[in-house]
Every structure is written in structure tokens, then in C-alpha cells.
mmCIF file of C-alpha atoms and ligand atoms in Angstrom:
data_model
loop_
_atom_site.group_PDB
_atom_site.id
_atom_site.type_symbol
_atom_site.label_atom_id
_atom_site.label_comp_id
_atom_site.label_asym_id
_atom_site.label_seq_id
_atom_site.Cartn_x
_atom_site.Cartn_y
_atom_site.Cartn_z
ATOM 1 C CA MET A 1 -33.220 25.665 13.871
ATOM 2 C CA ASP A 2 -32.286 28.845 11.934
ATOM 3 C CA ASP A 3 -34.452 31.884 11.166
ATOM 4 C CA THR A 4 -36.149 30.023 8.303
ATOM 5 C CA GLY A 5 -37.754 27.771 10.912
ATOM 6 C CA GLY A 6 -36.101 24.698 9.374
ATOM 7 C CA LEU A 7 -36.816 25.407 5.675
ATOM 8 C CA ASP A 8 -33.119 24.921 4.891
ATOM 9 C CA ALA A 9 -33.023 21.296 6.108
ATOM 10 C CA SER A 10 -32.717 20.101 2.523
ATOM 11 C CA ARG A 11 -30.110 19.601 -0.265
ATOM 12 C CA GLU A 12 -30.755 21.296 -3.615
ATOM 13 C CA LEU A 13 -31.293 18.837 -6.481
ATOM 14 C CA ILE A 14 -32.761 21.014 -9.275
ATOM 15 C CA SER A 15 -32.159 24.767 -9.273
ATOM 16 C CA ARG A 16 -34.808 27.366 -10.027
ATOM 17 C CA ASP A 17 -33.020 28.212 -13.313
ATOM 18 C CA GLN A 18 -33.022 24.555 -14.395
ATOM 19 C CA LEU A 19 -36.731 24.345 -13.512
ATOM 20 C CA ALA A 20 -37.574 27.477 -15.483
ATOM 21 C CA ALA A 21 -35.660 26.311 -18.566
ATOM 22 C CA ARG A 22 -37.174 22.820 -18.599
ATOM 23 C CA VAL A 23 -40.735 24.031 -17.957
ATOM 24 C CA THR A 24 -40.433 26.347 -20.976
ATOM 25 C CA GLU A 25 -39.178 23.424 -23.103
ATOM 26 C CA LEU A 26 -41.952 21.121 -21.896
ATOM 27 C CA ALA A 27 -44.575 23.719 -22.790
ATOM 28 C CA GLY A 28 -43.071 23.816 -26.291
ATOM 29 C CA GLU A 29 -43.357 20.020 -26.619
ATOM 30 C CA ILE A 30 -46.940 20.065 -25.373
ATOM 31 C CA SER A 31 -48.072 22.844 -27.706
ATOM 32 C CA ALA A 32 -46.363 21.188 -30.682
ATOM 33 C CA ASP A 33 -48.193 17.893 -29.953
ATOM 34 C CA LEU A 34 -51.543 19.049 -28.598
ATOM 35 C CA GLY A 35 -51.999 22.450 -30.255
ATOM 36 C CA GLY A 36 -54.625 23.207 -32.862
ATOM 37 C CA GLN A 37 -57.526 22.591 -30.516
ATOM 38 C CA PRO A 38 -58.495 23.860 -27.054
ATOM 39 C CA LEU A 39 -56.740 22.120 -24.175
ATOM 40 C CA THR A 40 -58.104 21.404 -20.716
ATOM 41 C CA ILE A 41 -55.517 21.176 -17.956
ATOM 42 C CA ALA A 42 -56.507 19.038 -14.965
ATOM 43 C CA ALA A 43 -54.037 19.979 -12.238
ATOM 44 C CA LEU A 44 -53.702 17.575 -9.312
ATOM 45 C CA MET A 45 -53.684 19.551 -6.104
ATOM 46 C CA THR A 46 -51.834 20.425 -4.158
ATOM 47 C CA GLY A 47 -48.497 19.192 -5.502
ATOM 48 C CA ALA A 48 -48.938 20.524 -9.063
ATOM 49 C CA LEU A 49 -49.779 24.050 -7.878
ATOM 50 C CA ILE A 50 -46.510 25.827 -8.687
ATOM 51 C CA PHE A 51 -45.561 23.716 -11.709
ATOM 52 C CA VAL A 52 -48.891 24.177 -13.463
ATOM 53 C CA ALA A 53 -48.888 27.925 -12.810
ATOM 54 C CA ASP A 54 -45.514 28.241 -14.562
ATOM 55 C CA LEU A 55 -46.331 25.746 -17.331
ATOM 56 C CA VAL A 56 -49.610 27.313 -18.487
ATOM 57 C CA ARG A 57 -47.995 30.720 -18.875
ATOM 58 C CA HIS A 58 -45.785 29.229 -21.600
ATOM 59 C CA LEU A 59 -48.647 27.552 -23.486
ATOM 60 C CA PRO A 60 -49.818 29.652 -26.443
ATOM 61 C CA LEU A 61 -53.079 27.665 -26.678
ATOM 62 C CA MET A 62 -56.722 28.202 -25.759
ATOM 63 C CA THR A 63 -56.511 26.578 -22.332
ATOM 64 C CA ARG A 64 -58.979 25.812 -19.569
ATOM 65 C CA ILE A 65 -57.618 25.053 -16.102
ATOM 66 C CA HIS A 66 -59.487 22.755 -13.715
ATOM 67 C CA LEU A 67 -58.349 21.413 -10.366
ATOM 68 C CA ALA A 68 -58.734 17.973 -8.826
ATOM 69 C CA GLY A 69 -57.717 17.416 -5.220
ATOM 70 C CA MET A 70 -55.793 14.198 -4.667
ATOM 71 C CA SER A 71 -54.334 12.802 -1.496
ATOM 72 C CA SER A 72 -51.847 9.979 -1.132
ATOM 73 C CA TYR A 73 -49.480 10.982 1.670
ATOM 74 C CA PRO A 74 -51.613 12.004 4.620
ATOM 75 C CA GLY A 75 -49.620 13.909 7.238
ATOM 76 C CA PRO A 76 -45.916 13.120 7.617
ATOM 77 C CA ALA A 77 -45.981 9.776 5.735
ATOM 78 C CA THR A 78 -43.297 9.350 3.038
ATOM 79 C CA THR A 79 -44.743 6.241 1.435
ATOM 80 C CA SER A 80 -48.044 6.331 -0.437
ATOM 81 C CA GLN A 81 -51.079 5.259 1.579
ATOM 82 C CA GLY A 82 -53.186 4.748 -1.576
ATOM 83 C CA PRO A 83 -54.372 7.717 -3.620
ATOM 84 C CA GLN A 84 -57.865 9.154 -3.331
ATOM 85 C CA VAL A 85 -59.717 11.882 -5.211
ATOM 86 C CA ILE A 86 -60.680 14.167 -2.324
ATOM 87 C CA ALA A 87 -61.954 17.051 -4.482
ATOM 88 C CA PRO A 88 -63.361 15.792 -7.795
ATOM 89 C CA ILE A 89 -63.311 17.864 -10.992
ATOM 90 C CA ALA A 90 -66.525 19.882 -10.801
ATOM 91 C CA GLU A 91 -66.959 20.351 -14.557
ATOM 92 C CA ASP A 92 -68.279 18.036 -17.251
ATOM 93 C CA LEU A 93 -65.257 17.363 -19.469
ATOM 94 C CA HIS A 94 -67.349 15.823 -22.230
ATOM 95 C CA GLY A 95 -65.445 15.758 -25.525
ATOM 96 C CA GLN A 96 -62.482 17.678 -24.143
ATOM 97 C CA ASN A 97 -58.812 17.077 -24.788
ATOM 98 C CA VAL A 98 -57.342 16.869 -21.271
ATOM 99 C CA LEU A 99 -53.775 17.069 -19.986
ATOM 100 C CA ILE A 100 -53.429 15.842 -16.398
ATOM 101 C CA VAL A 101 -50.571 17.633 -14.638
ATOM 102 C CA ASP A 102 -48.976 16.317 -11.452
ATOM 103 C CA ASP A 103 -45.793 16.980 -9.534
ATOM 104 C CA ILE A 104 -44.194 13.511 -9.548
ATOM 105 C CA LEU A 105 -44.575 9.960 -10.854
ATOM 106 C CA ASP A 106 -43.559 7.394 -8.242
ATOM 107 C CA SER A 107 -45.653 4.212 -7.928
ATOM 108 C CA GLY A 108 -47.968 5.553 -10.660
ATOM 109 C CA ARG A 109 -51.068 4.915 -8.537
ATOM 110 C CA THR A 110 -52.026 8.585 -8.255
ATOM 111 C CA LEU A 111 -51.923 9.109 -12.017
ATOM 112 C CA SER A 112 -53.764 5.870 -12.619
ATOM 113 C CA VAL A 113 -56.624 6.961 -10.325
ATOM 114 C CA ALA A 114 -56.581 10.462 -11.861
ATOM 115 C CA VAL A 115 -56.776 9.152 -15.449
ATOM 116 C CA GLU A 116 -59.785 7.021 -14.508
ATOM 117 C CA HIS A 117 -61.433 10.007 -12.810
ATOM 118 C CA ILE A 118 -60.896 12.260 -15.859
ATOM 119 C CA ARG A 119 -62.217 9.622 -18.251
ATOM 120 C CA GLN A 120 -65.336 9.274 -16.105
ATOM 121 C CA ALA A 121 -65.786 13.045 -16.262
ATOM 122 C CA GLY A 122 -66.214 12.573 -20.039
ATOM 123 C CA ALA A 123 -62.812 13.501 -21.500
ATOM 124 C CA ARG A 124 -62.274 12.508 -25.113
ATOM 125 C CA GLU A 125 -58.481 12.318 -24.932
ATOM 126 C CA VAL A 126 -56.349 12.063 -21.772
ATOM 127 C CA HIS A 127 -52.636 12.876 -21.674
ATOM 128 C CA THR A 128 -50.358 13.048 -18.645
ATOM 129 C CA CYS A 129 -47.531 15.357 -17.626
ATOM 130 C CA VAL A 130 -45.310 15.256 -14.527
ATOM 131 C CA LEU A 131 -42.479 17.509 -13.474
ATOM 132 C CA LEU A 132 -40.468 14.661 -11.885
ATOM 133 C CA ARG A 133 -40.222 10.923 -12.471
ATOM 134 C CA LYS A 134 -38.697 8.417 -10.068
ATOM 135 C CA PRO A 135 -37.043 5.233 -11.483
ATOM 136 C CA ALA A 136 -39.256 2.708 -13.282
ATOM 137 C CA ASP A 137 -38.688 0.021 -10.617
ATOM 138 C CA GLN A 138 -40.798 2.191 -8.295
ATOM 139 C CA ARG A 139 -43.908 1.643 -10.419
ATOM 140 C CA ALA A 140 -46.639 -0.566 -8.876
ATOM 141 C CA PRO A 141 -48.505 -3.202 -10.900
ATOM 142 C CA ASP A 142 -51.709 -1.169 -10.512
ATOM 143 C CA GLY A 143 -49.968 2.137 -11.244
ATOM 144 C CA LEU A 144 -49.654 4.021 -14.521
ATOM 145 C CA ALA A 145 -46.379 2.827 -16.070
ATOM 146 C CA ASP A 146 -45.308 6.172 -17.482
ATOM 147 C CA ALA A 147 -46.342 9.745 -18.237
ATOM 148 C CA ASP A 148 -46.498 11.310 -21.706
ATOM 149 C CA TYR A 149 -44.498 14.401 -20.706
ATOM 150 C CA VAL A 150 -41.748 14.374 -18.068
ATOM 151 C CA GLY A 151 -39.644 17.263 -16.812
ATOM 152 C CA PHE A 152 -36.789 15.481 -15.019
ATOM 153 C CA ASP A 153 -35.793 11.937 -14.070
ATOM 154 C CA ILE A 154 -34.646 11.842 -10.448
ATOM 155 C CA PRO A 155 -33.207 9.169 -8.128
ATOM 156 C CA ASN A 156 -35.403 7.370 -5.617
ATOM 157 C CA GLU A 157 -35.190 9.982 -2.870
ATOM 158 C CA PHE A 158 -37.865 11.978 -1.075
ATOM 159 C CA VAL A 159 -37.921 15.448 -2.601
ATOM 160 C CA VAL A 160 -39.638 18.685 -1.655
ATOM 161 C CA GLY A 161 -40.043 22.181 -3.044
ATOM 162 C CA TYR A 162 -41.606 23.782 -6.141
ATOM 163 C CA GLY A 163 -44.978 22.439 -4.977
ATOM 164 C CA LEU A 164 -43.857 19.151 -3.426
ATOM 165 C CA ASP A 165 -44.390 18.820 0.293
ATOM 166 C CA HIS A 166 -43.556 16.923 3.408
ATOM 167 C CA ASP A 167 -46.419 17.148 5.893
ATOM 168 C CA ASP A 168 -47.646 20.136 3.807
ATOM 169 C CA PHE A 169 -44.464 22.145 4.359
ATOM 170 C CA TYR A 170 -41.683 23.061 1.859
ATOM 171 C CA ARG A 171 -44.004 23.665 -1.138
ATOM 172 C CA ASN A 172 -42.760 27.268 -1.343
ATOM 173 C CA LEU A 173 -39.074 26.397 -1.856
ATOM 174 C CA PRO A 174 -38.220 27.844 -5.293
ATOM 175 C CA HIS A 175 -36.026 24.822 -6.155
ATOM 176 C CA VAL A 176 -36.403 21.040 -5.758
ATOM 177 C CA ALA A 177 -34.466 19.594 -2.827
ATOM 178 C CA VAL A 178 -33.845 16.224 -1.240
ATOM 179 C CA LEU A 179 -35.230 16.213 2.272
ATOM 180 C CA GLU A 180 -32.575 14.834 4.586
ATOM 181 C CA GLY A 181 -33.425 12.606 7.505
ATOM 182 C CA VAL A 182 -36.938 11.366 6.646
HETATM 183 P P1 LIG B 1 -47.506 7.765 -6.706
HETATM 184 O O1 LIG B 1 -48.998 7.651 -6.565
HETATM 185 O O2 LIG B 1 -46.765 6.759 -5.865
HETATM 186 O O3 LIG B 1 -47.034 7.802 -8.152
HETATM 187 O O4 LIG B 1 -47.062 9.121 -6.046
HETATM 188 C C1 LIG B 1 -47.419 10.283 -6.593
HETATM 189 C C2 LIG B 1 -47.837 11.256 -5.516
HETATM 190 O O5 LIG B 1 -47.137 11.039 -4.295
HETATM 191 C C3 LIG B 1 -47.500 12.614 -5.990
HETATM 192 O O6 LIG B 1 -48.668 13.261 -6.435
HETATM 193 C C4 LIG B 1 -46.895 13.283 -4.785
HETATM 194 O O7 LIG B 1 -47.893 14.049 -4.163
HETATM 195 C C5 LIG B 1 -46.491 12.199 -3.845
HETATM 196 N N1 LIG B 1 -45.032 11.951 -3.858
HETATM 197 C C6 LIG B 1 -44.363 10.910 -4.389
HETATM 198 N N2 LIG B 1 -43.040 11.012 -4.190
HETATM 199 C C7 LIG B 1 -42.855 12.168 -3.501
HETATM 200 C C8 LIG B 1 -41.687 12.841 -3.004
HETATM 201 O O8 LIG B 1 -40.516 12.422 -3.173
HETATM 202 N N3 LIG B 1 -41.914 14.005 -2.346
HETATM 203 C C9 LIG B 1 -43.153 14.532 -2.162
HETATM 204 N N4 LIG B 1 -44.272 13.935 -2.616
HETATM 205 C C10 LIG B 1 -44.120 12.757 -3.290
HETATM 206 MG MG1 LIG B 2 -49.388 15.111 -4.942
#
């Protein structure tokens, strides 16, 4: 183990410059499509933490930001154990135009549960945005098939960084990396 305590045990997949450029572009697509009315961002915690913070600063719209806590990978698991809303949206979203933001689309189960949760909170329109998307053959029959806005398509590998974790570590890596040996 080096002086990073093991933080370097990963292979860079998307650099911080590539992330910055694509997040700016995505914000442009979102404002072109959803502008003209206030937008409510529902950020799925904790994975969307870094992505959403960068994304909203490129959105020239009246924007509310709400958080929903979701859990699908308890502890060191690298396959989904079934998503749960562990910290529901506290606000009434009645009549609001909501964009759900998450870190990654894999089986689609997390986004499917989140969309249902946001609809039940009263949202009028629900859109979805993910930074990363794994291949379509990863989608489960009960998962959301696709997201409306996608940053990058990636291979079916376990990735960390820029908000994504393994056992709650690695979220602070400024790039996205493939975690070796899990
Ligand atoms: P899904 O429910 O299978 O679509 O998985 C989505 C959730 O699982 C995301 O919100 C992530 O928290 C987590 N996840 C899926 N793939 C990865 C990965 O490669 N690295 C880290 N977390 C992941
Ligand atoms: Mg997550």
C-alpha cells in the first residue's frame, strides 16, 4: 500500500477533463430541452453527489435541488442487492418538473424505484439523467430500460470515482476508474 492508503488501486477510464467537458455539454442539452420553467433536481445520494454539484453549476435555469438517499450495494458488494429508498424526498413535489440525477445506469432497478418514488411525491413530469451507462444487456426486466440524458457509455466493469464508490471509498477520485481485483 502506498501513501494514498490504496486509492491508486484503479485504472483511469474517464479523465477529469473529459468529465468536465461532457458535464458542460449535458447541462446544455438539459437546459435546451427543459428550460423555460423551473426545474427540480432530485439527486440520488450518495453516488450522484459530485456529478450533480458540477452539473447544476452549468444550468442557467431556476433550479431547486432535493436529495433522496438510495441504497443498492450495501458494504463491499459489487452486485445490486435490490435498491431501496433509505432517505425519501422530504418535500411535496406537486406539479413540479423533476430531473432525477444518478451516477450510473446498470440493471435500471435503482432508477425504476426512484422514478416511482418521485411520481408518488407528486411530480408532474419526471426525466432521468445519469453520468454513466453500462451496456443494455445489463438491464433487468423490472429495471428502467434507459435514461433520458447520459454522459458516457462504459463497458461492463466495476467503476469508482467522481462520486461512485466501493464500500463507500473512492468517491473523491477526480476521475472515473476501473477498480481492479473486485
Ligand atoms: P442499478 O440499480 O443496477 O441500475 O445500479 C445503479 C446503482 O448501483 C447506482 O446508483 C450505483 O450506486 C450502483 N452501481 C452500479 N454499477 C456500479 C459501479 O460500477 N460502481 C459503483 N457503483 C455502481
Ligand atoms: Mg448509487
